[in-house]
Each structure stands twice: as structure tokens, then as C-alpha cells.
Short mmCIF file of C-alpha atoms (C1' of nucleotides) in Angstrom, two decimals:
data_model
loop_
_atom_site.label_atom_id
_atom_site.label_comp_id
_atom_site.label_asym_id
_atom_site.label_seq_id
_atom_site.Cartn_x
_atom_site.Cartn_y
_atom_site.Cartn_z
CA UNK A 1 -2.73 -23.16 -17.62
CA UNK A 2 -2.85 -23.81 -14.66
CA UNK A 3 -6.48 -22.20 -13.52
CA UNK A 4 -5.73 -20.76 -10.04
CA UNK A 5 -8.12 -18.56 -7.50
CA UNK A 6 -6.79 -15.34 -7.51
CA UNK A 7 -7.24 -15.60 -3.70
CA UNK A 8 -5.18 -18.23 -3.47
CA UNK A 9 -3.12 -16.27 -5.96
CA UNK A 10 -3.39 -13.55 -3.85
CA UNK A 11 -1.83 -15.38 -0.84
CA UNK A 12 1.29 -17.33 -3.24
CA UNK A 13 2.81 -13.29 -4.36
CA UNK A 14 2.26 -12.28 -0.79
CA UNK A 15 4.07 -15.86 0.95
CA UNK A 16 6.59 -14.07 -2.20
CA UNK A 17 7.02 -11.47 -1.14
CA UNK A 18 7.54 -12.17 2.49
CA UNK A 19 10.43 -14.37 1.23
CA UNK A 20 12.32 -12.59 -0.97
CA UNK A 21 12.14 -9.41 1.58
CA UNK A 22 13.56 -11.78 3.96
CA UNK A 23 16.18 -13.79 2.39
CA UNK A 24 17.15 -9.85 -0.42
CA UNK A 25 16.08 -6.87 2.21
CA UNK A 26 13.01 -4.86 1.05
CA UNK A 27 14.26 -2.79 -2.43
CA UNK A 28 14.48 -6.08 -4.18
CA UNK A 29 10.66 -6.77 -3.86
CA UNK A 30 10.11 -5.38 -6.95
CA UNK A 31 6.89 -6.36 -9.02
CA UNK A 32 9.37 -9.04 -11.18
CA UNK A 33 10.97 -10.06 -8.35
CA UNK A 34 7.86 -10.66 -6.33
CA UNK A 35 6.30 -13.15 -8.95
CA UNK A 36 9.14 -14.87 -10.22
CA UNK A 37 9.39 -15.94 -6.74
CA UNK A 38 5.65 -17.54 -6.92
CA UNK A 39 6.05 -19.13 -9.94
CA UNK A 40 3.62 -16.76 -11.32
CA UNK A 41 4.08 -14.43 -14.85
CA UNK A 42 4.69 -10.69 -13.88
CA UNK A 43 0.47 -9.58 -15.31
CA UNK A 44 -0.60 -11.61 -12.69
CA UNK A 45 -0.01 -8.53 -10.26
CA UNK A 46 -2.11 -6.11 -11.48
CA UNK A 47 -4.99 -8.84 -11.85
CA UNK A 48 -4.72 -9.76 -7.90
CA UNK A 49 -3.43 -6.07 -5.83
CA UNK A 50 -3.88 -2.36 -7.21
CA UNK A 51 -0.79 -1.57 -7.06
CA UNK A 52 2.16 -2.09 -4.71
CA UNK A 53 1.34 -0.99 -1.72
CA UNK A 54 -1.81 -2.30 -1.61
CA UNK A 55 0.22 -6.18 -1.61
CA UNK A 56 2.70 -4.19 1.05
CA UNK A 57 -0.59 -3.30 2.41
CA UNK A 58 -1.84 -6.65 3.13
CA UNK A 59 2.02 -8.13 3.53
CA UNK A 60 2.22 -6.60 7.24
CA UNK A 61 -0.67 -7.97 8.13
CA UNK A 62 0.66 -11.54 6.77
CA UNK A 63 3.84 -11.18 8.80
CA UNK A 64 1.72 -10.04 12.27
CA UNK A 65 -0.11 -12.88 11.19
CA UNK A 66 3.10 -15.29 11.05
CA UNK A 67 4.05 -13.32 14.63
CA UNK A 68 0.94 -14.19 15.79
CA UNK A 69 0.96 -17.84 15.02
CA UNK A 70 4.92 -18.06 16.53
CA UNK A 71 4.29 -16.40 19.24
CA UNK A 72 1.35 -18.48 20.65
CA UNK A 73 1.12 -20.13 24.30
CA UNK A 74 3.38 -17.08 24.78
CA UNK A 75 3.69 -17.57 28.77
CA UNK A 76 5.79 -19.31 30.47
CA UNK A 77 4.91 -20.20 34.75
CA UNK A 78 7.22 -21.34 36.33
CA UNK A 79 8.02 -21.93 40.33
CA UNK A 80 8.74 -18.62 40.27
CA UNK A 81 8.17 -15.19 38.80
CA UNK A 82 11.45 -14.60 37.16
CA UNK A 83 11.58 -18.72 36.37
CA UNK A 84 8.98 -18.31 33.67
CA UNK A 85 9.53 -14.56 33.12
CA UNK A 86 13.38 -16.55 31.53
CA UNK A 87 11.83 -19.56 30.22
CA UNK A 88 9.41 -17.45 28.59
CA UNK A 89 11.54 -15.05 26.59
CA UNK A 90 13.37 -18.32 26.21
CA UNK A 91 10.43 -19.09 24.32
CA UNK A 92 10.25 -15.55 22.42
CA UNK A 93 13.58 -16.05 21.61
CA UNK A 94 13.61 -19.91 19.77
CA UNK A 95 10.54 -18.67 18.11
CA UNK A 96 13.34 -15.45 16.25
CA UNK A 97 15.85 -18.01 15.83
CA UNK A 98 13.95 -20.50 14.28
CA UNK A 99 12.61 -17.84 11.34
CA UNK A 100 14.82 -14.63 11.44
CA UNK A 101 13.35 -13.71 8.18
CA UNK A 102 10.35 -13.23 10.03
CA UNK A 103 12.06 -11.19 12.18
CA UNK A 104 13.74 -8.98 8.17
CA UNK A 105 11.01 -8.96 7.26
CA UNK A 106 8.51 -7.06 9.99
CA UNK A 107 11.59 -4.15 10.26
CA UNK A 108 11.91 -3.90 7.25
CA UNK A 109 8.51 -3.11 6.90
CA UNK A 110 8.61 -0.73 9.67
CA UNK A 111 11.73 1.40 8.84
CA UNK A 112 9.88 1.98 5.02
CA UNK A 113 6.29 3.00 6.62
CA UNK A 114 8.42 5.59 9.49
CA UNK A 115 9.54 7.05 5.84
CA UNK A 116 5.98 7.08 4.00
CA UNK A 117 3.22 9.46 5.82
CA UNK A 118 0.62 7.33 3.22
CA UNK A 119 1.91 4.06 5.65
CA UNK A 120 2.65 5.60 8.79
CA UNK A 121 -0.48 3.97 10.63
CA UNK A 122 1.01 -0.04 9.32
CA UNK A 123 3.45 0.78 11.93
CA UNK A 124 2.02 2.22 14.77
CA UNK A 125 -0.90 -0.86 14.30
CA UNK A 126 2.62 -2.99 13.78
CA UNK A 127 3.63 -2.03 17.67
CA UNK A 128 0.53 -1.54 19.16
CA UNK A 129 0.51 -5.32 18.66
CA UNK A 130 3.72 -6.14 19.57
CA UNK A 131 2.93 -4.05 22.72
CA UNK A 132 -0.82 -5.28 23.45
CA UNK A 133 0.76 -8.85 23.22
CA UNK A 134 3.31 -8.19 25.93
CA UNK A 135 0.80 -7.25 28.21
CA UNK A 136 -1.36 -9.82 27.66
CA UNK A 137 1.58 -12.29 28.26
CA UNK A 138 3.67 -10.16 31.21
CA UNK A 139 -0.52 -10.61 32.39
CA UNK A 140 -0.27 -14.80 32.02
CA UNK A 141 2.58 -15.23 34.02
CA UNK A 142 1.95 -12.53 37.43
CA UNK A 143 -1.25 -14.31 37.43
CA UNK A 144 0.39 -17.45 37.09
CA UNK A 145 2.23 -17.11 39.32
CA UNK A 146 0.97 -14.52 42.39
CA UNK A 147 2.71 -12.19 41.63
CA UNK A 148 1.05 -7.95 40.51
CA UNK A 149 3.05 -6.50 38.41
CA UNK A 150 4.63 -3.00 40.65
CA UNK A 151 3.92 -0.72 37.60
CA UNK A 152 1.45 -0.75 35.29
CA UNK A 153 1.77 -3.08 32.57
CA UNK A 154 1.65 -0.92 30.01
CA UNK A 155 4.71 0.97 31.12
CA UNK A 156 6.49 -3.31 31.73
CA UNK A 157 5.14 -4.40 28.52
CA UNK A 158 6.40 -1.78 26.55
CA UNK A 159 10.42 -2.07 28.13
CA UNK A 160 9.88 -5.89 27.12
CA UNK A 161 9.37 -4.84 23.32
CA UNK A 162 12.36 -2.22 24.11
CA UNK A 163 14.40 -5.16 25.06
CA UNK A 164 13.30 -7.48 22.48
CA UNK A 165 12.84 -5.65 19.68
CA UNK A 166 16.48 -4.76 20.42
CA UNK A 167 17.68 -7.70 21.27
CA UNK A 168 16.96 -9.16 17.40
CA UNK A 169 18.16 -5.80 15.74
CA UNK A 170 21.38 -6.11 17.55
CA UNK A 171 21.19 -9.93 16.39
CA UNK A 172 19.85 -9.72 13.06
CA UNK A 173 23.38 -7.94 12.82
CA UNK A 174 25.73 -9.95 14.40
CA UNK A 175 24.25 -12.94 14.84
CA UNK A 176 26.05 -13.12 18.14
CA UNK A 177 23.98 -15.29 19.69
CA UNK A 178 25.65 -16.27 22.28
CA UNK A 179 25.50 -12.45 23.75
CA UNK A 180 20.99 -12.31 22.01
CA UNK A 181 20.58 -14.82 24.84
CA UNK A 182 22.66 -13.65 27.83
CA UNK A 183 21.19 -10.50 27.71
CA UNK A 184 17.47 -11.90 27.81
CA UNK A 185 17.96 -13.61 31.27
CA UNK A 186 19.62 -10.49 32.72
CA UNK A 187 16.71 -8.57 30.86
CA UNK A 188 15.11 -11.84 33.24
CA UNK A 189 16.09 -11.18 36.19
CA UNK A 190 15.98 -7.53 36.41
CA UNK A 191 11.46 -7.89 35.15
CA UNK A 192 10.88 -9.83 38.44
CA UNK A 193 12.21 -7.26 40.77
CA UNK A 194 9.79 -5.34 39.18
CA UNK A 195 7.45 -8.39 39.89
CA UNK A 196 5.60 -8.05 44.49
CA UNK A 197 3.20 -10.60 45.89
CA UNK A 198 -0.79 -10.25 45.08
CA UNK B 1 30.01 29.24 -13.02
CA UNK B 2 30.03 28.54 -9.17
CA UNK B 3 33.59 26.66 -9.17
CA UNK B 4 32.80 24.56 -5.89
CA UNK B 5 36.08 22.17 -5.37
CA UNK B 6 34.73 18.40 -5.44
CA UNK B 7 35.83 17.41 -2.11
CA UNK B 8 33.05 20.48 -0.39
CA UNK B 9 31.55 19.51 -3.13
CA UNK B 10 30.93 15.18 -1.92
CA UNK B 11 30.68 17.25 1.69
CA UNK B 12 27.42 18.57 0.09
CA UNK B 13 25.27 15.22 -1.40
CA UNK B 14 26.63 13.31 2.12
CA UNK B 15 24.53 16.48 3.72
CA UNK B 16 21.68 16.40 1.17
CA UNK B 17 21.11 12.91 0.96
CA UNK B 18 21.52 12.30 5.05
CA UNK B 19 18.47 15.04 5.40
CA UNK B 20 16.28 13.22 2.55
CA UNK B 21 16.53 9.48 3.82
CA UNK B 22 15.81 11.42 7.32
CA UNK B 23 12.74 12.72 6.38
CA UNK B 24 11.25 11.09 3.49
CA UNK B 25 12.93 7.62 3.68
CA UNK B 26 15.46 5.60 2.28
CA UNK B 27 13.67 5.19 -1.15
CA UNK B 28 13.25 8.53 -1.72
CA UNK B 29 17.17 8.73 -1.75
CA UNK B 30 17.98 8.76 -5.94
CA UNK B 31 20.19 10.97 -7.12
CA UNK B 32 18.43 13.52 -8.36
CA UNK B 33 16.58 14.31 -5.48
CA UNK B 34 19.63 14.13 -2.99
CA UNK B 35 21.56 16.49 -5.92
CA UNK B 36 18.50 18.49 -5.90
CA UNK B 37 17.96 18.74 -2.26
CA UNK B 38 22.50 19.48 -2.72
CA UNK B 39 20.96 22.54 -5.02
CA UNK B 40 23.85 20.74 -7.47
CA UNK B 41 23.47 18.74 -10.73
CA UNK B 42 22.34 16.01 -11.67
CA UNK B 43 25.81 15.36 -12.78
CA UNK B 44 27.22 16.01 -10.16
CA UNK B 45 27.16 13.33 -8.58
CA UNK B 46 28.57 10.91 -10.98
CA UNK B 47 32.13 13.39 -10.60
CA UNK B 48 32.24 13.36 -6.95
CA UNK B 49 30.72 9.40 -5.98
CA UNK B 50 31.14 7.25 -8.87
CA UNK B 51 28.33 5.02 -7.82
CA UNK B 52 25.54 5.41 -5.64
CA UNK B 53 26.69 2.13 -3.00
CA UNK B 54 29.64 4.84 -2.58
CA UNK B 55 27.61 7.64 -1.83
CA UNK B 56 26.08 5.14 1.16
CA UNK B 57 29.56 4.30 2.79
CA UNK B 58 30.43 7.48 3.02
CA UNK B 59 27.22 8.52 5.13
CA UNK B 60 27.02 5.83 6.50
CA UNK B 61 30.65 7.67 8.08
CA UNK B 62 29.55 11.16 7.45
CA UNK B 63 26.33 9.49 9.61
CA UNK B 64 28.80 7.74 12.85
CA UNK B 65 30.05 10.30 12.74
CA UNK B 66 27.91 13.42 13.71
CA UNK B 67 26.55 10.40 15.86
CA UNK B 68 29.50 11.35 18.26
CA UNK B 69 29.77 14.87 18.07
CA UNK B 70 25.89 14.34 19.24
CA UNK B 71 27.33 11.29 22.10
CA UNK B 72 30.15 13.68 22.82
CA UNK B 73 30.80 13.72 26.53
CA UNK B 74 27.92 10.52 27.44
CA UNK B 75 28.69 10.23 30.33
CA UNK B 76 27.31 11.54 33.50
CA UNK B 77 28.65 11.32 37.19
CA UNK B 78 26.37 12.13 39.93
CA UNK B 79 25.64 10.85 43.82
CA UNK B 80 24.94 7.57 43.63
CA UNK B 81 25.10 5.01 40.47
CA UNK B 82 21.89 5.35 40.36
CA UNK B 83 21.25 9.25 39.12
CA UNK B 84 24.74 8.48 36.89
CA UNK B 85 22.76 6.11 35.33
CA UNK B 86 19.91 7.94 34.67
CA UNK B 87 21.36 11.29 33.82
CA UNK B 88 23.51 10.16 30.65
CA UNK B 89 20.36 7.79 29.18
CA UNK B 90 18.86 11.02 29.28
CA UNK B 91 21.52 12.80 27.60
CA UNK B 92 21.22 10.29 24.83
CA UNK B 93 17.66 10.91 25.09
CA UNK B 94 18.40 14.90 24.12
CA UNK B 95 20.68 13.97 21.63
CA UNK B 96 17.63 12.03 20.19
CA UNK B 97 14.77 14.57 20.50
CA UNK B 98 17.12 17.02 19.74
CA UNK B 99 17.64 15.20 16.22
CA UNK B 100 15.68 12.41 15.51
CA UNK B 101 16.40 12.01 11.86
CA UNK B 102 20.32 11.14 12.97
CA UNK B 103 18.36 7.85 14.29
CA UNK B 104 15.78 7.93 11.13
CA UNK B 105 19.42 7.44 9.20
CA UNK B 106 21.15 5.80 11.18
CA UNK B 107 18.07 2.54 11.21
CA UNK B 108 17.62 2.71 7.89
CA UNK B 109 21.25 2.31 7.01
CA UNK B 110 21.58 -0.42 8.61
CA UNK B 111 18.22 -1.73 7.10
CA UNK B 112 19.19 -1.48 4.09
CA UNK B 113 22.53 -2.80 4.53
CA UNK B 114 20.78 -6.43 6.32
CA UNK B 115 19.32 -7.15 2.40
CA UNK B 116 22.75 -6.12 0.15
CA UNK B 117 25.30 -8.15 0.90
CA UNK B 118 28.06 -6.27 0.20
CA UNK B 119 27.30 -4.16 3.20
CA UNK B 120 27.25 -6.84 5.71
CA UNK B 121 30.31 -4.70 6.68
CA UNK B 122 28.53 -1.35 7.43
CA UNK B 123 25.62 -3.20 10.11
CA UNK B 124 28.52 -4.55 11.54
CA UNK B 125 30.50 -1.39 11.74
CA UNK B 126 27.67 0.89 13.01
CA UNK B 127 26.84 -2.31 15.48
CA UNK B 128 30.77 -1.81 17.55
CA UNK B 129 30.53 1.42 17.48
CA UNK B 130 27.68 1.47 19.20
CA UNK B 131 28.99 -1.23 22.02
CA UNK B 132 32.48 0.70 22.16
CA UNK B 133 31.10 3.82 22.69
CA UNK B 134 28.66 2.09 24.96
CA UNK B 135 31.75 0.15 26.63
CA UNK B 136 33.63 3.16 28.21
CA UNK B 137 30.70 5.85 28.67
CA UNK B 138 29.28 2.77 31.18
CA UNK B 139 33.50 2.18 32.20
CA UNK B 140 33.62 6.35 33.57
CA UNK B 141 30.37 6.12 34.49
CA UNK B 142 32.02 3.06 37.12
CA UNK B 143 35.13 5.13 37.97
CA UNK B 144 33.40 7.30 39.14
CA UNK B 145 31.60 6.42 41.46
CA UNK B 146 33.62 4.09 42.37
CA UNK B 147 32.00 1.02 41.58
CA UNK B 148 32.90 -1.64 39.13
CA UNK B 149 30.45 -4.05 37.36
CA UNK B 150 28.82 -7.82 38.04
CA UNK B 151 28.36 -8.81 34.29
CA UNK B 152 31.59 -7.96 31.62
CA UNK B 153 30.94 -4.95 30.73
CA UNK B 154 30.52 -5.92 27.44
CA UNK B 155 27.94 -7.92 28.47
CA UNK B 156 25.77 -4.30 29.66
CA UNK B 157 27.03 -2.62 26.90
CA UNK B 158 25.31 -4.83 25.10
CA UNK B 159 22.35 -4.51 27.19
CA UNK B 160 22.75 -0.90 27.28
CA UNK B 161 22.90 -0.91 23.68
CA UNK B 162 19.14 -2.89 23.45
CA UNK B 163 17.64 -0.77 25.43
CA UNK B 164 18.26 2.95 23.40
CA UNK B 165 18.29 1.23 20.48
CA UNK B 166 15.24 -0.62 21.16
CA UNK B 167 13.28 2.82 23.28
CA UNK B 168 14.63 5.09 19.79
CA UNK B 169 13.09 3.12 16.67
CA UNK B 170 9.71 3.09 19.58
CA UNK B 171 9.59 6.53 19.69
CA UNK B 172 10.02 7.02 16.32
CA UNK B 173 7.16 5.16 15.23
CA UNK B 174 4.48 6.18 17.81
CA UNK B 175 6.39 9.65 19.34
CA UNK B 176 5.21 8.50 22.84
CA UNK B 177 8.29 10.77 25.00
CA UNK B 178 7.34 10.07 28.02
CA UNK B 179 7.66 6.28 27.43
CA UNK B 180 10.71 6.84 25.84
CA UNK B 181 12.14 7.74 29.13
CA UNK B 182 9.61 6.04 31.27
CA UNK B 183 12.22 3.27 30.09
CA UNK B 184 15.40 4.81 30.38
CA UNK B 185 14.78 6.22 33.71
CA UNK B 186 13.33 2.58 34.94
CA UNK B 187 16.68 0.67 32.89
CA UNK B 188 18.46 3.43 34.55
CA UNK B 189 17.74 2.15 38.40
CA UNK B 190 18.12 -2.19 36.75
CA UNK B 191 21.57 -1.29 35.91
CA UNK B 192 22.13 0.56 38.97
CA UNK B 193 21.83 -2.63 40.62
CA UNK B 194 24.23 -4.53 38.02
CA UNK B 195 27.14 -2.18 39.93
CA UNK B 196 28.97 -2.72 42.72
CA UNK B 197 31.91 -0.93 45.08
CA UNK B 198 34.96 -1.59 43.68
"C1'" DG C 1 35.85 21.74 -13.58
"C1'" DT C 2 31.11 21.93 -14.62
"C1'" DC C 3 26.47 21.45 -17.00
"C1'" DT C 4 22.88 19.80 -20.57
"C1'" DA C 5 21.51 16.08 -22.58
"C1'" DT C 6 21.07 11.67 -23.16
"C1'" DA C 7 21.93 6.56 -22.90
"C1'" DA C 8 20.64 1.96 -20.64
"C1'" DA C 9 17.94 -0.98 -17.92
"C1'" DG C 10 14.68 -1.66 -14.76
"C1'" DT C 11 10.17 0.30 -12.58
"C1'" DG C 12 4.88 0.12 -11.79
"C1'" DA C 13 0.51 -0.68 -14.57
"C1'" DT C 14 -1.28 -1.60 -19.16
"C1'" DA C 15 -2.96 -4.09 -23.02
"C1'" DG C 16 -4.98 -6.85 -25.97
"C1'" DA C 17 -5.18 -11.38 -28.02
"C1'" DC C 18 -6.12 -15.71 -26.64
"C1'" DG D 1 -8.85 -15.81 -16.07
"C1'" DT D 2 -3.96 -16.37 -18.45
"C1'" DC D 3 -0.50 -15.13 -19.93
"C1'" DT D 4 2.62 -11.95 -23.84
"C1'" DA D 5 4.06 -7.35 -24.85
"C1'" DT D 6 4.28 -2.87 -24.68
"C1'" DC D 7 3.35 1.41 -22.47
"C1'" DA D 8 5.12 5.36 -19.59
"C1'" DC D 9 7.97 6.98 -15.82
"C1'" DT D 10 11.88 6.92 -13.92
"C1'" DT D 11 16.96 4.72 -11.75
"C1'" DT D 12 22.02 5.20 -12.26
"C1'" DA D 13 25.38 6.00 -15.42
"C1'" DT D 14 28.14 8.29 -19.58
"C1'" DA D 15 29.25 11.46 -23.82
"C1'" DG D 16 30.21 16.11 -25.08
"C1'" DA D 17 29.48 20.76 -25.36
"C1'" DC D 18 30.81 25.06 -22.38
#
DNA sequence: GTCTATAAAGTGATAGAC
DNA sequence: GTCTATCACTTTATAGAC
């Protein structure tokens, strides 16, 4: 019938798993459910992936890639550091609200990886990517505003990841957007105090 | 054989589920695995609980109770607000490091509840409890130090939950205790700036 | 109340026809 | 390569002996 290349099938299945987990949670992502979502027969699964774990591993890469696309142009430079940080964090927030499922998938993957020793490295790589992104963005903002961080940028980056991650999870639970933005704005002001003229 | 009251059996099974999820992740918590962990036969499960979901619901209450016990005497009052907040947050952190599995279970339950509409209320209640606890602790600290919060205490509480939750998840992933404490200390200083003389 | 044994449904993974 | 049909196993949940 439809002669779809395996490469393309893989992509479809990963994207389908992404949607299923985002909308119905990790437990719903059975091979059957994923194949149905992709419009593929069940058997397609195992001639595209050696195992379900292989799909999950590729899914993590895919989700991180989606993240990188969404976060592109992360740093925003304005007149002051405080304003720049606020705009940057609001930019982050727009990417969350634009696609909440992506965040739900990422937190689900983290959680799953925590329980599975075979995937422990996956969660670590995920957070290292978060930290790397935050570090780059913070450096860009500081450079653009002609300031430097009073603390090691690694530490400021971790604070930022902690806050964005925490805000996101809290929002996934109660969907209180106003509260989320208020926290991010307050954090932007506090972060600005950690900068000094270069 | 062992004539154990159902009430006690329930307690044992909930505690067993708690341990299994904490150590091996949510997916490992099958009825079999939980019963084995509790030293109970498989059939014990269904004359203690109508369904697995009933256990999970009770488990959430149990975990929240454990949390309340661990966090008892949360507020610490010292000479200054900054010192008080730092001591209080470090007290929080001690409870995390003393029993990391409790936190792992709570994040796993949150994650699971996010995907299951039938349990959406569970996650919300969980976070409401977090916010309530944070609000009470922050109020206690402010009163003890003779200051008041510049922002509505609800917002300061949400900031605190965001940070503690974020720090905890990041630590569950990479177990970097020094980084966790550094973030909490920095946050304590920043929070102190949100207080003014009463 | 307590257990062994088993049912009924769902799971990841394959065999084998086309 | 692609699919139908099915395997081997695990899951939640029950029956029925003691």
C-alpha cells in the first residue's frame, strides 16, 4: 500500500508518541496507541524501532530539538538588565503557553528516566541542555547590556532553570497564567540585582 | 495465618507502594510488586482496595501527610529576615536530603495525575497544600522578624514553592547538593529584599 | 478473613503471508 | 517493505477453597 520510507515512519511514530504523551500522559503511550495515532499498523513499530525504549530515547532527542527550535532567539536585549531579563523570561513563557504539551512531555520523560536506571543518563543530558541554554542566554543578555554576573554564570543559570522549571510545573497543575508571569517578572528583577557594570 | 486487620493491611500496602515508587519509579508499582514489598499475597490487594486507583489516591494523602510531618516546625526565626529565610530553606533542604524518595514519589504522583483527568484534582490539592504551607511559613517568619511582605503573601509563597520544587527536581536528576544549597541561599537573600519593616 | 488459582484484558514483540 | 494474525507474558481483578 503506502510505501513510506522507514526514516519517515520513525519520524511519524516519534511525533505520534510526543502527542500521545503530551495529551494523555506517559502511561497512555503504548505501542498500539502510538501506532494508531500515527495511522500506522502495529507491526510498523518493530521494524522502525528495535524496542519501545529505543523510541523513548529518540523521543527525548526529538523533544529537546523541539525545545531548541521554540527557544531560538532566547535572549532579548533592552535598555536595562532588568527589562532585558523580563523580556527574555516572558519570551520563554510564550513558548510554554504556545505549546504546553511539549513541556508536559519533557517533564514526563524526566520523571520516567528518574525511575529507570537504564535511562538515568537521559534525564541528566536533558538538564545539562537546560543549563547550557540558560548559560548562553544569560551571557548574551549580560554582554548586550554591558554588565557581568556577580556570581559564576553557572550558578545564575541554575537559578534560572530552577525557576523556569518550577513555574512551568506549577502552571501545568493549576494553569494560573497570571501567577506564572508574576513570578517570572519578580524573578527578573531579583536576577538583575545579581548583575554589576562590566 | 497472620490475622492482620484490613486497616493495618491498607497502611502496609500504601507504605509499600510508597517505597516501590520512590526506589523504582511509578511504572514499577504494579499490584504484584506492591504486595510483594508489603509481604502480602496478591489477593490482599483487592480486599483492601477496590482498585489500584484507590490505592494511588490514598497514597497521595499518605505522602502529603509524610510531608507535613517532615516539614513540621518549618519556620526558623533568627536575628534578621535574611538569616531566618536561609535557615528555614536549609531546614527544608534537610528534609529533602533526609528522604529523597518522598520527593521522588510526590513528583511522580504529580506527573501521573497530570495525564489522568480522573486524578487532575489530586495534583491541584497537592499544590494547594504546598502553597498553604509556604504561606504559613512565610507569615511566621515575617511575624517573628517584625517585618511584612511587600507583595501579597500568596505571590511570595508561589515564588517559594517554585524555587523549592525546582531545586528538588534538579537535584533528583543530578544530585548536586552544593548547587542546590547555593541556589536556596541566593534565593533567601533575594526573598529578604521583598520584606519591609512592619 | 485469608489465601491459591485463574480469569479477562492488555502489553511488547514476532512469524509469516503478500 | 508492509500488513494480519498471533505469541508469550504481564497486568488488574475475581472465584472459590479453607
